[in-house]
Short mmCIF file of C-alpha atoms in Angstrom, two decimals:
data_model
loop_
_atom_site.label_atom_id
_atom_site.label_comp_id
_atom_site.label_asym_id
_atom_site.label_seq_id
_atom_site.Cartn_x
_atom_site.Cartn_y
_atom_site.Cartn_z
CA UNK A 1 73.13 89.62 8.06
CA UNK A 2 72.82 85.53 9.46
CA UNK A 3 68.89 85.77 9.12
CA UNK A 4 68.61 86.64 4.99
CA UNK A 5 71.89 83.58 4.59
CA UNK A 6 69.23 81.24 6.40
CA UNK A 7 66.39 83.22 4.22
CA UNK A 8 68.86 81.93 0.77
CA UNK A 9 69.27 78.84 2.32
CA UNK A 10 65.74 77.97 2.99
CA UNK A 11 63.87 79.76 0.16
CA UNK A 12 65.87 76.42 -1.61
CA UNK A 13 62.77 74.82 -0.60
CA UNK A 14 59.89 76.71 -1.85
CA UNK A 15 58.97 77.06 -5.31
CA UNK A 16 59.97 80.67 -5.15
CA UNK A 17 62.05 82.23 -2.48
CA UNK A 18 59.22 83.87 0.35
CA UNK A 19 61.24 86.63 2.06
CA UNK A 20 62.85 87.90 -0.37
CA UNK A 21 59.81 88.45 -2.32
CA UNK A 22 58.49 90.70 1.30
CA UNK A 23 61.38 92.68 0.49
CA UNK A 24 61.46 94.04 3.83
CA UNK A 25 64.24 93.26 5.92
CA UNK A 26 64.39 90.02 8.20
CA UNK A 27 61.94 91.00 11.78
CA UNK A 28 59.66 89.72 14.93
CA UNK A 29 56.65 90.53 14.89
CA UNK A 30 54.69 91.13 17.89
CA UNK A 31 51.34 92.01 17.50
CA UNK A 32 48.63 91.82 14.03
CA UNK A 33 45.56 93.01 14.11
CA UNK A 34 42.13 92.48 11.39
CA UNK A 35 41.12 96.05 11.38
CA UNK A 36 43.02 98.90 14.12
CA UNK A 37 42.91 102.43 12.34
CA UNK A 38 46.58 103.33 11.56
CA UNK A 39 46.25 106.61 12.82
CA UNK A 40 45.72 105.52 16.46
CA UNK A 41 48.42 103.53 16.13
CA UNK A 42 51.23 105.47 15.55
CA UNK A 43 50.40 107.59 18.16
CA UNK A 44 50.72 103.56 20.62
CA UNK A 45 54.34 102.81 18.20
CA UNK A 46 55.66 106.19 19.85
CA UNK A 47 54.37 105.73 23.07
CA UNK A 48 55.65 102.25 23.75
CA UNK A 49 58.78 102.52 21.70
CA UNK A 50 59.78 106.19 21.42
CA UNK A 51 62.57 105.55 24.45
CA UNK A 52 63.28 101.88 23.88
CA UNK A 53 66.46 101.40 23.28
CA UNK A 54 67.26 99.21 20.50
CA UNK A 55 67.10 95.13 20.94
CA UNK A 56 69.29 92.39 20.90
CA UNK A 57 68.09 88.90 20.62
CA UNK A 58 69.74 85.76 20.24
CA UNK A 59 68.50 82.97 17.91
CA UNK A 60 69.86 79.34 19.15
CA UNK A 61 68.21 77.06 15.80
CA UNK A 62 65.60 76.15 13.65
CA UNK A 63 62.51 75.61 14.06
CA UNK A 64 58.74 75.19 12.06
CA UNK A 65 55.43 75.18 12.72
CA UNK A 66 53.34 73.50 10.33
CA UNK A 67 50.12 74.35 8.27
CA UNK A 68 49.14 74.20 4.97
CA UNK A 69 52.48 75.17 3.74
CA UNK A 70 56.62 74.41 6.11
CA UNK A 71 56.47 77.57 7.55
CA UNK A 72 60.45 77.70 8.54
CA UNK A 73 61.72 80.08 11.81
CA UNK A 74 64.39 81.39 13.28
CA UNK A 75 63.83 80.47 17.75
CA UNK A 76 65.25 83.22 19.82
CA UNK A 77 66.57 83.01 23.22
CA UNK A 78 64.19 84.22 25.91
CA UNK A 79 64.81 87.26 25.68
CA UNK A 80 63.00 89.83 28.75
CA UNK A 81 63.41 92.77 26.91
CA UNK A 82 61.17 91.72 24.20
CA UNK A 83 58.32 90.09 26.39
CA UNK A 84 58.47 93.48 27.98
CA UNK A 85 57.96 95.11 24.48
CA UNK A 86 55.32 92.86 23.28
CA UNK A 87 53.49 92.51 26.56
CA UNK A 88 53.75 97.05 26.73
CA UNK A 89 51.27 96.79 23.72
CA UNK A 90 48.64 94.17 24.55
CA UNK A 91 48.71 96.92 28.17
CA UNK A 92 48.02 99.52 25.24
CA UNK A 93 45.82 98.16 22.43
CA UNK A 94 43.33 95.03 23.30
CA UNK A 95 44.43 92.15 23.33
CA UNK A 96 41.53 91.02 22.51
CA UNK A 97 42.18 92.91 17.88
CA UNK A 98 44.67 91.00 17.65
CA UNK A 99 44.67 88.11 15.76
CA UNK A 100 45.11 85.17 18.70
CA UNK A 101 48.63 83.32 17.72
CA UNK A 102 49.94 86.67 18.72
CA UNK A 103 48.46 87.02 21.67
CA UNK A 104 49.99 87.08 25.56
CA UNK A 105 49.34 83.52 26.21
CA UNK A 106 49.92 82.22 22.33
CA UNK A 107 52.86 84.41 20.94
CA UNK A 108 55.95 81.89 20.12
CA UNK A 109 58.89 83.83 19.63
CA UNK A 110 59.90 83.65 15.96
CA UNK A 111 61.86 85.57 12.69
CA UNK A 112 60.75 84.09 9.57
CA UNK A 113 63.45 82.50 7.53
CA UNK A 114 60.69 80.77 4.66
CA UNK A 115 56.53 80.29 4.81
CA UNK A 116 55.48 78.79 2.03
CA UNK A 117 57.51 75.32 1.78
CA UNK A 118 54.61 72.79 -0.02
CA UNK A 119 53.81 69.61 2.11
CA UNK A 120 56.32 68.26 -0.93
CA UNK A 121 59.20 69.54 0.56
CA UNK A 122 57.81 68.95 4.34
CA UNK A 123 60.84 66.21 4.78
CA UNK A 124 63.60 67.35 2.92
CA UNK A 125 62.89 71.09 5.10
CA UNK A 126 63.01 69.97 8.59
CA UNK A 127 65.65 67.79 8.04
CA UNK A 128 67.57 70.97 7.25
CA UNK A 129 66.00 72.79 10.03
CA UNK A 130 66.83 69.90 12.80
CA UNK A 131 70.32 68.80 11.09
CA UNK A 132 70.79 73.12 10.25
CA UNK A 133 73.26 74.89 13.32
CA UNK A 134 71.13 78.58 14.06
CA UNK A 135 73.17 80.63 17.00
CA UNK A 136 73.42 84.49 16.71
CA UNK A 137 72.82 87.40 17.58
CA UNK A 138 70.92 90.11 15.86
CA UNK A 139 70.06 93.97 17.04
CA UNK A 140 66.94 95.30 15.59
CA UNK A 141 66.97 98.90 15.35
CA UNK A 142 63.47 99.68 14.66
CA UNK A 143 59.79 99.09 15.39
CA UNK A 144 56.82 99.12 12.06
CA UNK A 145 53.65 99.60 12.02
CA UNK A 146 52.77 97.69 8.04
CA UNK A 147 49.97 97.30 6.24
CA UNK A 148 50.31 93.41 4.10
CA UNK A 149 50.11 92.11 2.03
CA UNK A 150 51.67 93.63 -0.35
CA UNK A 151 54.21 94.65 2.71
CA UNK A 152 53.83 98.54 3.55
CA UNK A 153 55.80 100.36 5.60
CA UNK A 154 52.48 103.01 8.38
CA UNK A 155 54.80 104.01 11.11
CA UNK A 156 58.15 103.69 11.83
CA UNK A 157 59.93 104.22 15.75
CA UNK A 158 64.39 104.25 15.26
CA UNK A 159 65.13 102.66 18.37
CA UNK A 160 68.16 104.43 19.70
CA UNK A 161 71.60 102.91 19.30
#
Protein backbone atom coordinates (compact mmCIF):
# COMPACT_ATOMS: atom_id res chain seq x y z
CA UNK A 1 0.00 0.00 0.00
CA UNK A 2 1.46 3.40 -0.96
CA UNK A 3 0.69 5.00 2.42
CA UNK A 4 2.60 2.30 4.32
CA UNK A 5 5.55 2.73 1.94
CA UNK A 6 5.50 6.47 2.74
CA UNK A 7 5.40 5.62 6.47
CA UNK A 8 8.65 3.67 6.06
CA UNK A 9 10.35 6.46 4.12
CA UNK A 10 9.20 9.23 6.46
CA UNK A 11 10.17 7.23 9.56
CA UNK A 12 13.82 7.86 8.67
CA UNK A 13 13.32 11.41 10.00
CA UNK A 14 12.00 10.21 13.37
CA UNK A 15 13.79 8.70 16.37
CA UNK A 16 11.25 5.81 16.15
CA UNK A 17 8.54 5.14 13.51
CA UNK A 18 5.47 6.94 14.90
CA UNK A 19 2.85 5.53 12.55
CA UNK A 20 3.98 1.91 12.89
CA UNK A 21 3.86 2.38 16.67
CA UNK A 22 0.11 3.13 16.46
CA UNK A 23 -0.56 -0.45 15.36
CA UNK A 24 -3.45 0.90 13.30
CA UNK A 25 -3.91 1.03 9.50
CA UNK A 26 -3.62 4.17 7.33
CA UNK A 27 -6.64 6.39 7.87
CA UNK A 28 -8.19 9.82 7.50
CA UNK A 29 -9.50 11.22 10.78
CA UNK A 30 -12.92 12.80 10.34
CA UNK A 31 -13.40 14.02 13.93
CA UNK A 32 -11.88 13.85 17.40
CA UNK A 33 -14.04 14.23 20.51
CA UNK A 34 -12.71 14.54 24.03
CA UNK A 35 -15.83 13.75 26.05
CA UNK A 36 -18.24 11.89 23.81
CA UNK A 37 -19.88 8.75 25.19
CA UNK A 38 -18.87 5.75 23.03
CA UNK A 39 -22.33 4.08 23.28
CA UNK A 40 -23.92 7.16 21.68
CA UNK A 41 -21.26 7.33 18.97
CA UNK A 42 -21.76 3.71 17.93
CA UNK A 43 -25.38 4.45 16.99
CA UNK A 44 -24.31 7.56 15.10
CA UNK A 45 -21.65 5.60 13.24
CA UNK A 46 -24.19 3.00 12.09
CA UNK A 47 -26.71 5.67 11.03
CA UNK A 48 -24.23 7.67 9.00
CA UNK A 49 -22.08 4.93 7.49
CA UNK A 50 -24.20 1.76 7.62
CA UNK A 51 -25.07 1.77 3.91
CA UNK A 52 -22.22 3.88 2.55
CA UNK A 53 -19.95 2.54 -0.19
CA UNK A 54 -16.18 2.46 0.26
CA UNK A 55 -14.45 5.78 -0.40
CA UNK A 56 -11.64 6.04 -2.92
CA UNK A 57 -9.34 8.96 -2.24
CA UNK A 58 -6.69 10.18 -4.65
CA UNK A 59 -3.59 11.75 -3.12
CA UNK A 60 -1.27 14.22 -4.79
CA UNK A 61 1.74 15.14 -2.75
CA UNK A 62 3.14 15.41 0.73
CA UNK A 63 2.48 18.37 3.00
CA UNK A 64 3.30 19.15 6.61
CA UNK A 65 2.03 20.74 9.82
CA UNK A 66 4.64 22.42 11.94
CA UNK A 67 4.15 22.25 15.72
CA UNK A 68 6.44 21.04 18.49
CA UNK A 69 7.09 18.16 16.07
CA UNK A 70 6.81 18.18 12.30
CA UNK A 71 3.89 16.13 10.98
CA UNK A 72 4.09 14.86 7.40
CA UNK A 73 0.88 13.93 5.62
CA UNK A 74 -0.42 12.81 2.25
CA UNK A 75 -2.69 15.43 0.69
CA UNK A 76 -5.98 14.23 -0.79
CA UNK A 77 -7.28 15.77 -3.98
CA UNK A 78 -10.60 17.51 -3.25
CA UNK A 79 -13.17 14.77 -2.70
CA UNK A 80 -16.89 15.54 -2.38
CA UNK A 81 -17.72 12.17 -0.76
CA UNK A 82 -15.12 12.70 1.96
CA UNK A 83 -16.46 16.20 2.62
CA UNK A 84 -20.04 14.88 2.75
CA UNK A 85 -19.10 12.19 5.28
CA UNK A 86 -17.29 14.75 7.43
CA UNK A 87 -20.32 17.06 7.30
CA UNK A 88 -22.67 14.17 8.16
CA UNK A 89 -20.81 13.52 11.40
CA UNK A 90 -21.11 17.16 12.41
CA UNK A 91 -24.80 17.22 11.57
CA UNK A 92 -25.33 14.29 13.98
CA UNK A 93 -22.93 15.30 16.78
CA UNK A 94 -22.61 18.83 18.11
CA UNK A 95 -19.50 20.23 16.38
CA UNK A 96 -18.55 22.24 19.47
CA UNK A 97 -17.73 18.90 21.15
CA UNK A 98 -15.12 18.23 18.46
CA UNK A 99 -11.52 19.39 18.59
CA UNK A 100 -11.32 22.71 16.79
CA UNK A 101 -8.99 21.49 14.00
CA UNK A 102 -11.53 18.84 13.01
CA UNK A 103 -14.54 21.15 12.75
CA UNK A 104 -15.93 22.03 9.31
CA UNK A 105 -14.32 25.46 9.11
CA UNK A 106 -10.83 24.21 10.06
CA UNK A 107 -10.61 20.59 8.92
CA UNK A 108 -7.79 19.78 6.52
CA UNK A 109 -8.37 16.26 5.14
CA UNK A 110 -5.10 14.35 5.40
CA UNK A 111 -3.53 10.95 5.92
CA UNK A 112 -0.65 11.23 8.39
CA UNK A 113 2.58 9.52 7.38
CA UNK A 114 4.85 10.67 10.26
CA UNK A 115 3.97 12.64 13.36
CA UNK A 116 7.02 12.84 15.62
CA UNK A 117 9.75 14.47 13.54
CA UNK A 118 12.01 16.44 15.89
CA UNK A 119 13.07 20.01 15.19
CA UNK A 120 16.59 18.87 14.25
CA UNK A 121 15.09 16.98 11.27
CA UNK A 122 12.58 19.60 10.08
CA UNK A 123 14.70 20.82 7.17
CA UNK A 124 15.55 17.43 5.61
CA UNK A 125 11.98 16.19 6.14
CA UNK A 126 10.48 19.29 4.49
CA UNK A 127 12.92 18.98 1.59
CA UNK A 128 11.94 15.33 1.16
CA UNK A 129 8.22 16.23 1.27
CA UNK A 130 8.63 18.96 -1.33
CA UNK A 131 10.55 16.70 -3.72
CA UNK A 132 8.61 13.46 -3.18
CA UNK A 133 6.24 12.54 -5.98
CA UNK A 134 3.28 10.93 -4.29
CA UNK A 135 0.35 10.43 -6.62
CA UNK A 136 -1.83 7.41 -5.88
CA UNK A 137 -5.32 6.33 -4.85
CA UNK A 138 -6.45 4.39 -1.79
CA UNK A 139 -9.86 2.88 -1.11
CA UNK A 140 -10.95 3.21 2.52
CA UNK A 141 -13.38 0.41 3.34
CA UNK A 142 -14.15 0.93 7.04
CA UNK A 143 -15.02 3.64 9.53
CA UNK A 144 -13.92 3.17 13.12
CA UNK A 145 -14.54 4.78 16.45
CA UNK A 146 -11.31 4.60 18.38
CA UNK A 147 -9.99 5.66 21.75
CA UNK A 148 -6.35 6.69 21.94
CA UNK A 149 -3.58 6.53 23.00
CA UNK A 150 -3.03 3.66 22.60
CA UNK A 151 -5.42 3.04 19.71
CA UNK A 152 -8.35 0.86 20.77
CA UNK A 153 -11.12 0.19 18.23
CA UNK A 154 -14.48 0.57 20.00
CA UNK A 155 -16.68 0.05 16.96
CA UNK A 156 -16.25 -0.47 13.24
CA UNK A 157 -18.61 -0.19 10.28
CA UNK A 158 -17.49 -1.86 7.07
CA UNK A 159 -18.30 0.17 3.98
CA UNK A 160 -19.82 -1.69 1.05
CA UNK A 161 -17.43 -2.62 -1.80
